[in-house]
mmCIF file of C-alpha atoms in Angstrom:
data_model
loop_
_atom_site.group_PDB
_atom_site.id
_atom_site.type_symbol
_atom_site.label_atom_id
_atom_site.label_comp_id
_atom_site.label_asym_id
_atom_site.label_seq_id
_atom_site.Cartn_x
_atom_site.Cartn_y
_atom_site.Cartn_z
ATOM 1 C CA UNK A 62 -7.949 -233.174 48.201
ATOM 2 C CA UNK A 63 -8.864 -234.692 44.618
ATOM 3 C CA UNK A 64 -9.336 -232.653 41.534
ATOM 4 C CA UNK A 65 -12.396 -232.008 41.183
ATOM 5 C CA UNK A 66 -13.471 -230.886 44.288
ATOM 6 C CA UNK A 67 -16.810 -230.873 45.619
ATOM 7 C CA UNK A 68 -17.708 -227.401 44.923
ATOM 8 C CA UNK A 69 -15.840 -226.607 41.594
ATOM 9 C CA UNK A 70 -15.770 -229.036 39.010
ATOM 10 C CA UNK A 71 -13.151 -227.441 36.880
ATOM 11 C CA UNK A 72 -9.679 -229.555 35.732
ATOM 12 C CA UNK A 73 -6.291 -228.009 37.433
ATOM 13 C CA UNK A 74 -5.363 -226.949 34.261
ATOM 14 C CA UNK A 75 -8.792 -225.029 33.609
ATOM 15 C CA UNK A 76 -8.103 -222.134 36.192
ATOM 16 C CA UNK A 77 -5.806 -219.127 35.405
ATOM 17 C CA UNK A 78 -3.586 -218.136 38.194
ATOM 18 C CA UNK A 79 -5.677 -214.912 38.510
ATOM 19 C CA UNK A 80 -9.220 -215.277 39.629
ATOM 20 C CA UNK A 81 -12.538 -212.387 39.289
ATOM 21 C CA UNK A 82 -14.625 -213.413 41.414
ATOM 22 C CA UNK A 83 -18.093 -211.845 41.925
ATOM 23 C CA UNK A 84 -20.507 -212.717 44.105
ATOM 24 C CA UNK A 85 -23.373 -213.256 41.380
ATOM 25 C CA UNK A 86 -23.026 -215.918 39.147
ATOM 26 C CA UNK A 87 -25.047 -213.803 36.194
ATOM 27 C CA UNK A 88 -22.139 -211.228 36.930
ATOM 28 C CA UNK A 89 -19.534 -213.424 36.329
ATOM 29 C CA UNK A 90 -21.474 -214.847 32.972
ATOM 30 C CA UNK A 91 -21.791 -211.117 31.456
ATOM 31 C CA UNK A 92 -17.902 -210.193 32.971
ATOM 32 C CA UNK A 93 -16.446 -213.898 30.867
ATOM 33 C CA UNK A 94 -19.185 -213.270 27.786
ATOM 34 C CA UNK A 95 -18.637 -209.444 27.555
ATOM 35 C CA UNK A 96 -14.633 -209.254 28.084
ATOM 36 C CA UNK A 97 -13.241 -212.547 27.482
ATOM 37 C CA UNK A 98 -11.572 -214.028 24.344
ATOM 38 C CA UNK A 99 -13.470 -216.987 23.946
ATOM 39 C CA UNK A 100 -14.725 -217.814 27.099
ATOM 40 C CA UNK A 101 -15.797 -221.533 28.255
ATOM 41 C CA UNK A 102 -17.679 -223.139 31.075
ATOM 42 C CA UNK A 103 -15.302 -224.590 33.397
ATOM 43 C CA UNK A 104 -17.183 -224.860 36.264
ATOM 44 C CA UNK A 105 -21.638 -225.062 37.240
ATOM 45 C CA UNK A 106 -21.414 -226.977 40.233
ATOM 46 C CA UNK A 107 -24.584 -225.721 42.351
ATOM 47 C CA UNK A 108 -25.105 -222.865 39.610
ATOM 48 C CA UNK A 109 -22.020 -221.190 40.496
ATOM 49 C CA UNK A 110 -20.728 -219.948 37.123
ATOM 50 C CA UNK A 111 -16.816 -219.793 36.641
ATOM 51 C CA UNK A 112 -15.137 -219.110 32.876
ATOM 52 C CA UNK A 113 -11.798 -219.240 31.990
ATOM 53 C CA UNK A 114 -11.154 -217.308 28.255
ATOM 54 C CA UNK A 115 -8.287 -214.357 27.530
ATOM 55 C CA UNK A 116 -7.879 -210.805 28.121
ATOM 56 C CA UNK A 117 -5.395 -208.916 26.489
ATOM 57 C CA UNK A 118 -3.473 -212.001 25.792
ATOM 58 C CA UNK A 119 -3.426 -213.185 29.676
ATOM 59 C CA UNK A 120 -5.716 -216.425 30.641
ATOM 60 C CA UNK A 121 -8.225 -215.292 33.396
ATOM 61 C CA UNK A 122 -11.083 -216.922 35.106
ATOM 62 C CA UNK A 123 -13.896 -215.410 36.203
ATOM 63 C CA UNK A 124 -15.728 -217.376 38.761
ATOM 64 C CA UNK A 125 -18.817 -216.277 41.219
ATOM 65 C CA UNK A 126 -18.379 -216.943 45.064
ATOM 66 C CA UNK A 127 -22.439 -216.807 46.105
ATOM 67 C CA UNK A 128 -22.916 -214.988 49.197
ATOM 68 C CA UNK A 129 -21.753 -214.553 52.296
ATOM 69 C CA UNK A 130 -18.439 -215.444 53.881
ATOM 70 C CA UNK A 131 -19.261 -219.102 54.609
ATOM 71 C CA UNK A 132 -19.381 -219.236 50.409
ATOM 72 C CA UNK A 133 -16.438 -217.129 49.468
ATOM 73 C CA UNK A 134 -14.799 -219.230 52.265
ATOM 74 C CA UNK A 135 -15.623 -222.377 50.600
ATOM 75 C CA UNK A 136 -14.503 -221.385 46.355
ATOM 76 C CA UNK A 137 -11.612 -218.750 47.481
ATOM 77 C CA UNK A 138 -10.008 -221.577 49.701
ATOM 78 C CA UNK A 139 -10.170 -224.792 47.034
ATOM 79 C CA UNK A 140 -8.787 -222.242 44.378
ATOM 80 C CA UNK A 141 -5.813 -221.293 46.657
ATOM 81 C CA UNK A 142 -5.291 -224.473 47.788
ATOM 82 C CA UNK A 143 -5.814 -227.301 45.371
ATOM 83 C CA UNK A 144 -6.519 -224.862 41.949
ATOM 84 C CA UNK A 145 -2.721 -223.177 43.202
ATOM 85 C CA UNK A 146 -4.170 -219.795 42.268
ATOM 86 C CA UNK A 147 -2.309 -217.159 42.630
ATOM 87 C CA UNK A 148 -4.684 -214.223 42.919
ATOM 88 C CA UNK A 149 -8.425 -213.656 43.595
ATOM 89 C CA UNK A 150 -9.890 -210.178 43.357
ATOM 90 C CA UNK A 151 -13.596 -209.882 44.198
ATOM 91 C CA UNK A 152 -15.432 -207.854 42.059
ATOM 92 C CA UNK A 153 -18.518 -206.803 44.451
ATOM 93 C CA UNK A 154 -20.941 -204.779 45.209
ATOM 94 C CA UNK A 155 -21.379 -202.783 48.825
ATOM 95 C CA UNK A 156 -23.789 -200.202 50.218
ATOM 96 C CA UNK A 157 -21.796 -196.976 51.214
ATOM 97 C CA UNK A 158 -21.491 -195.088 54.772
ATOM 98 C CA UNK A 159 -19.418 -192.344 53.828
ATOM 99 C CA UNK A 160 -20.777 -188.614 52.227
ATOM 100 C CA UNK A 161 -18.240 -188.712 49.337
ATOM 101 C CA UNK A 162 -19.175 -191.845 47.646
ATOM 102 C CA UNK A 163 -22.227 -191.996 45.887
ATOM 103 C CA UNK A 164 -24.234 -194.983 43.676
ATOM 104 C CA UNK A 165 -21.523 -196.297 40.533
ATOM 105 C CA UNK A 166 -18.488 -194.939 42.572
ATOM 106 C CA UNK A 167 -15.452 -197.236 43.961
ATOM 107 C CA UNK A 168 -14.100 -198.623 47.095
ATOM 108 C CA UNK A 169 -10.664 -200.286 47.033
ATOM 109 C CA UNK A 170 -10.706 -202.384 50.166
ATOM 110 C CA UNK A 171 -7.313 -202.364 52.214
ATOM 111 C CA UNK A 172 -8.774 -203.593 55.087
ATOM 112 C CA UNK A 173 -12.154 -205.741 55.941
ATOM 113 C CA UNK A 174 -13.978 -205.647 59.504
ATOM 114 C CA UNK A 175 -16.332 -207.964 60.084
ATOM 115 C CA UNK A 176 -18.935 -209.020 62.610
ATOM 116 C CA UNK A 177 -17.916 -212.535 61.709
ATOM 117 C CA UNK A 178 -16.216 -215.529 63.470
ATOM 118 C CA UNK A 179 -14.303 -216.771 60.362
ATOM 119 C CA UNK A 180 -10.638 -216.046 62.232
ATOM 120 C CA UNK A 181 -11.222 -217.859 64.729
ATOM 121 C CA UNK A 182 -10.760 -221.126 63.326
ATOM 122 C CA UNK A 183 -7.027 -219.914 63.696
ATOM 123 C CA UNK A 184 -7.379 -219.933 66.934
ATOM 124 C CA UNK A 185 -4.780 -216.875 67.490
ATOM 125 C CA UNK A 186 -3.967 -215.383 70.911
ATOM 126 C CA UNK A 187 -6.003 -212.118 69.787
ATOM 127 C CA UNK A 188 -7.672 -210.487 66.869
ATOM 128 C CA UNK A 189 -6.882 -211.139 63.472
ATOM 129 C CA UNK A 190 -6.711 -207.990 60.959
ATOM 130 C CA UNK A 191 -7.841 -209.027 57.190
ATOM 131 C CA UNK A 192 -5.902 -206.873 54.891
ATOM 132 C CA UNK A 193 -5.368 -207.072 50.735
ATOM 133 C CA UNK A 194 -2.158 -207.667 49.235
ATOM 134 C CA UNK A 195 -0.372 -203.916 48.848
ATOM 135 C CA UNK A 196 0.357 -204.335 45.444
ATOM 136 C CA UNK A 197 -3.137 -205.066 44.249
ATOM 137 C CA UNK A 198 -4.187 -202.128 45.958
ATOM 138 C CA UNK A 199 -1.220 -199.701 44.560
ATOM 139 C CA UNK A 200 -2.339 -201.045 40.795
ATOM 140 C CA UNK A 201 -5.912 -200.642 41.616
ATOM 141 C CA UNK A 202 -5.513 -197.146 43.001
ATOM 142 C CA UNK A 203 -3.457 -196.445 39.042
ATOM 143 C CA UNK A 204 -6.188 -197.870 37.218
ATOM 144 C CA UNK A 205 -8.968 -196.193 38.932
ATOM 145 C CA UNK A 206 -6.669 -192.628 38.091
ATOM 146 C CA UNK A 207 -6.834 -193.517 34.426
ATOM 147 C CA UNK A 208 -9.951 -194.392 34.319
ATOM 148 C CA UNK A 209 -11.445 -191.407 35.879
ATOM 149 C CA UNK A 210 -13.449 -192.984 38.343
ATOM 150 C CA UNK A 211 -14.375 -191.938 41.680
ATOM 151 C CA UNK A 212 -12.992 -194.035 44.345
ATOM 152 C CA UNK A 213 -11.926 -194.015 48.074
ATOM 153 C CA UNK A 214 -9.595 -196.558 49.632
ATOM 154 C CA UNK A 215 -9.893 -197.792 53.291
ATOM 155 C CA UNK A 216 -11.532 -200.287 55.199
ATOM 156 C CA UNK A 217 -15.163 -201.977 54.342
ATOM 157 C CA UNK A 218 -17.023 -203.625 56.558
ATOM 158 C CA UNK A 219 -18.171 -207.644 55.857
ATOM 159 C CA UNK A 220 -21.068 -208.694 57.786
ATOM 160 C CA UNK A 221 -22.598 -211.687 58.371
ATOM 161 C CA UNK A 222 -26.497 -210.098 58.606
ATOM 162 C CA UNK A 223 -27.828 -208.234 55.673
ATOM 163 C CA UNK A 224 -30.874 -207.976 57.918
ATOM 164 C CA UNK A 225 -29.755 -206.630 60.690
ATOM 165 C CA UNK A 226 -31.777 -206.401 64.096
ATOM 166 C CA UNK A 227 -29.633 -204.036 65.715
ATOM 167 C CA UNK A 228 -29.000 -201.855 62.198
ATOM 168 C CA UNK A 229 -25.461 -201.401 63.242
ATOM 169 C CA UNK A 230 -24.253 -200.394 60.095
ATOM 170 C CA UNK A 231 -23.691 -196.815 60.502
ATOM 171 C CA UNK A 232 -21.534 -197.553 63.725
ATOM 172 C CA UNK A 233 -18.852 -198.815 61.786
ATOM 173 C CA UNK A 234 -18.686 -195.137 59.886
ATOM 174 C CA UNK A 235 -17.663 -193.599 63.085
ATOM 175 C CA UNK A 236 -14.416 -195.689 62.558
ATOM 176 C CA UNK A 237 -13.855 -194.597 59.300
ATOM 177 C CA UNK A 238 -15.220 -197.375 57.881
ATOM 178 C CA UNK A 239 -16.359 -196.475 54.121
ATOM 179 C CA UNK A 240 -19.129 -199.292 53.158
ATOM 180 C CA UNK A 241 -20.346 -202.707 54.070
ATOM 181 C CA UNK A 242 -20.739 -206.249 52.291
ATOM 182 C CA UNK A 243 -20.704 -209.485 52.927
ATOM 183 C CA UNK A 244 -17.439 -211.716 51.682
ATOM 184 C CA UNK A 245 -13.974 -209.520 52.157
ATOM 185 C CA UNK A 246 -12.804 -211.050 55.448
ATOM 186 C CA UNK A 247 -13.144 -214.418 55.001
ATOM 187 C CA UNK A 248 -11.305 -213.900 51.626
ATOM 188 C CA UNK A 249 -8.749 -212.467 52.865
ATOM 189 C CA UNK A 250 -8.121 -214.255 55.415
ATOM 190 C CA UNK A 251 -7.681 -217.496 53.019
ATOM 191 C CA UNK A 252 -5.274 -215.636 51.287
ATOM 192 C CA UNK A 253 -3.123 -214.414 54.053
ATOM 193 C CA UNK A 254 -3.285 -218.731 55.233
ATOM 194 C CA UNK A 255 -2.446 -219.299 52.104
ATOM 195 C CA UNK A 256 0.297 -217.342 51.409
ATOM 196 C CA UNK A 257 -2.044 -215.742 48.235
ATOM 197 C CA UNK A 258 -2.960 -212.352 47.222
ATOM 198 C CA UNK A 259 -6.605 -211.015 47.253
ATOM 199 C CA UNK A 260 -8.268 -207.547 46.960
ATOM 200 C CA UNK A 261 -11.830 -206.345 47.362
ATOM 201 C CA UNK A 262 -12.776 -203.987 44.494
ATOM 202 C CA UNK A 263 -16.846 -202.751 45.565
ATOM 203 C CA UNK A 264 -19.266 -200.630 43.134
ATOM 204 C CA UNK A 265 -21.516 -198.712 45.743
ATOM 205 C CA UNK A 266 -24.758 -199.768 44.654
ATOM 206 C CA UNK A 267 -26.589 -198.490 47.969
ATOM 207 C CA UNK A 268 -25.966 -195.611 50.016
ATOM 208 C CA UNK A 269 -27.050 -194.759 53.406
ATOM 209 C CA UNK A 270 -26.535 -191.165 53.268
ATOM 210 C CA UNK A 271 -27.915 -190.791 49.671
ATOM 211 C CA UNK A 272 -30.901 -193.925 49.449
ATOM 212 C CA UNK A 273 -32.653 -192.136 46.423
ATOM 213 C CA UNK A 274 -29.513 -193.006 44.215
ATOM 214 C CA UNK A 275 -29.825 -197.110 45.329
ATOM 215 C CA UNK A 276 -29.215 -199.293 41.996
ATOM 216 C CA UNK A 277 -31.426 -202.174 40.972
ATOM 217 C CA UNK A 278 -30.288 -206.135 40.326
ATOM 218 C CA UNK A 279 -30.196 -205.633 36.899
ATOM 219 C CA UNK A 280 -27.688 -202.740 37.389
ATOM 220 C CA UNK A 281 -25.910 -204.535 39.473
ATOM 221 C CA UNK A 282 -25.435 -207.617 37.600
ATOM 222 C CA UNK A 283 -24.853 -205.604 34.076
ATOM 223 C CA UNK A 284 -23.676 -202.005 34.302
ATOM 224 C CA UNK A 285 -20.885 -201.675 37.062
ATOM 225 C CA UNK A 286 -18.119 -202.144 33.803
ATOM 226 C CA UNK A 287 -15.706 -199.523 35.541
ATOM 227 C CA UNK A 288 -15.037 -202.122 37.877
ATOM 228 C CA UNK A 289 -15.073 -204.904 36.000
ATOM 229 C CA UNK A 290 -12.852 -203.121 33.678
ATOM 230 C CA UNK A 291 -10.010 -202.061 36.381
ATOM 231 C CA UNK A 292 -10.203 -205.750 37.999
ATOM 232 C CA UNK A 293 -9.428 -207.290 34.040
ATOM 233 C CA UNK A 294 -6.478 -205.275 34.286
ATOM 234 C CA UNK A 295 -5.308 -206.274 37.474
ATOM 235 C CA UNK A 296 -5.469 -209.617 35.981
#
């Protein structure tokens, strides 16, 4: 496929080989205005902010991925394949299942499960097991320890409902399952086709066991900097 392609108008040459990508594109504005050494515009196709500046020396873009794994399948697989990115680590948010994490705290997603039929496009003789690259997790696990954050590391859950008829959510926690969003699968999956690396770093911004401590958009879009700050350094 040409360069630009139909979703991200950005040159080859205006993507870092390591790629933030949240799923809001005001997120990825503050991330690329708040962190980034001169940050610019590379790509606004459909609204979808991506920036490309420096951090500590290193070129990094951040980029959003909208919603859903349909959308993150769409950005995540161009980048891989036609941008030759190296790296993508989503910078999300998730509502939590498990007692020990609370609103602001951190899942490091090894694994995603998913009610979703993005795998079977592969059309494998069985079921397909989305899983980050090891190192990103091992460095993500060290820079959550010096930062000081609370954090749990395990499997998340990526739906395709956020309204769900059969609220099935808490099902997943009997699995050991530690929160639920909407993109991880489908991004990892690209990356393991691709031959990439990707991790899932969540905020909780909504619990299920504690829904008094749920966050609003603005904190979501603006104040989750612990992650933000522990994905820049993956980068």
């Amino acid at each position: 496929m040409a360069i630009p392609t139909p979703h991200i108008s950005a040159k080859k040459e205006d993507i870092a080989k390591t790629v933030l990508m949240p799923g809001d594109p005001l997120r990825s504005e503050f991330i690329a205005k708040t962190f980034l050494k001169n940050p610019v515009l590379v790509n606004d196709v459909r609204g979808v902010h991506g920036y490309t500046g420096e951090y500590n020396g290193k070129k990094v873009t951040v980029m959003a991925s909208g919603m859903g794994q349909p959308s993150i399948g769409i950005y995540s697989y161009e980048l891989y394949n036609f941008y030759d990115v190296d790296a993508i680590i989503r910078v999300g948010t998730c509502g939590s299942f498990h007692p020990d994490l609370h609103a602001r705290d951190i899942i490091v997603a090894m694994g995603a499960c998913t009610n979703g039929n993005y795998a079977m496009q592969y059309k494998l003789p069985g079921t397909f097991a989305p899983i980050a690259d090891f190192d990103l997790v091992r460095r993500a696990v060290e820079e959550c320890e010096k930062a000081g954050v609370n954090y749990k590391v395990g499997n998340i859950f990526s739906s395709d409902t956020f309204y769900d008829d059969a609220n099935s959510g808490m099902d997943w926690a009997k699995m050991g399952v530690l929160g639920v969003e909407m993109e991880s699968a489908a991004l990892y999956c690209n990356a393991a086709r691709a031959g990439k690396k990707a991790l899932c770093i969540c905020t909780v911004s909504d619990s299920f066991i504690y829904p008094e401590e749920n966050t609003t958009a603005e904190e979501r879009q603006n104040s989750f900097t612990a992650m933000m700050k522990i994905a820049l350094n993956l980068a």
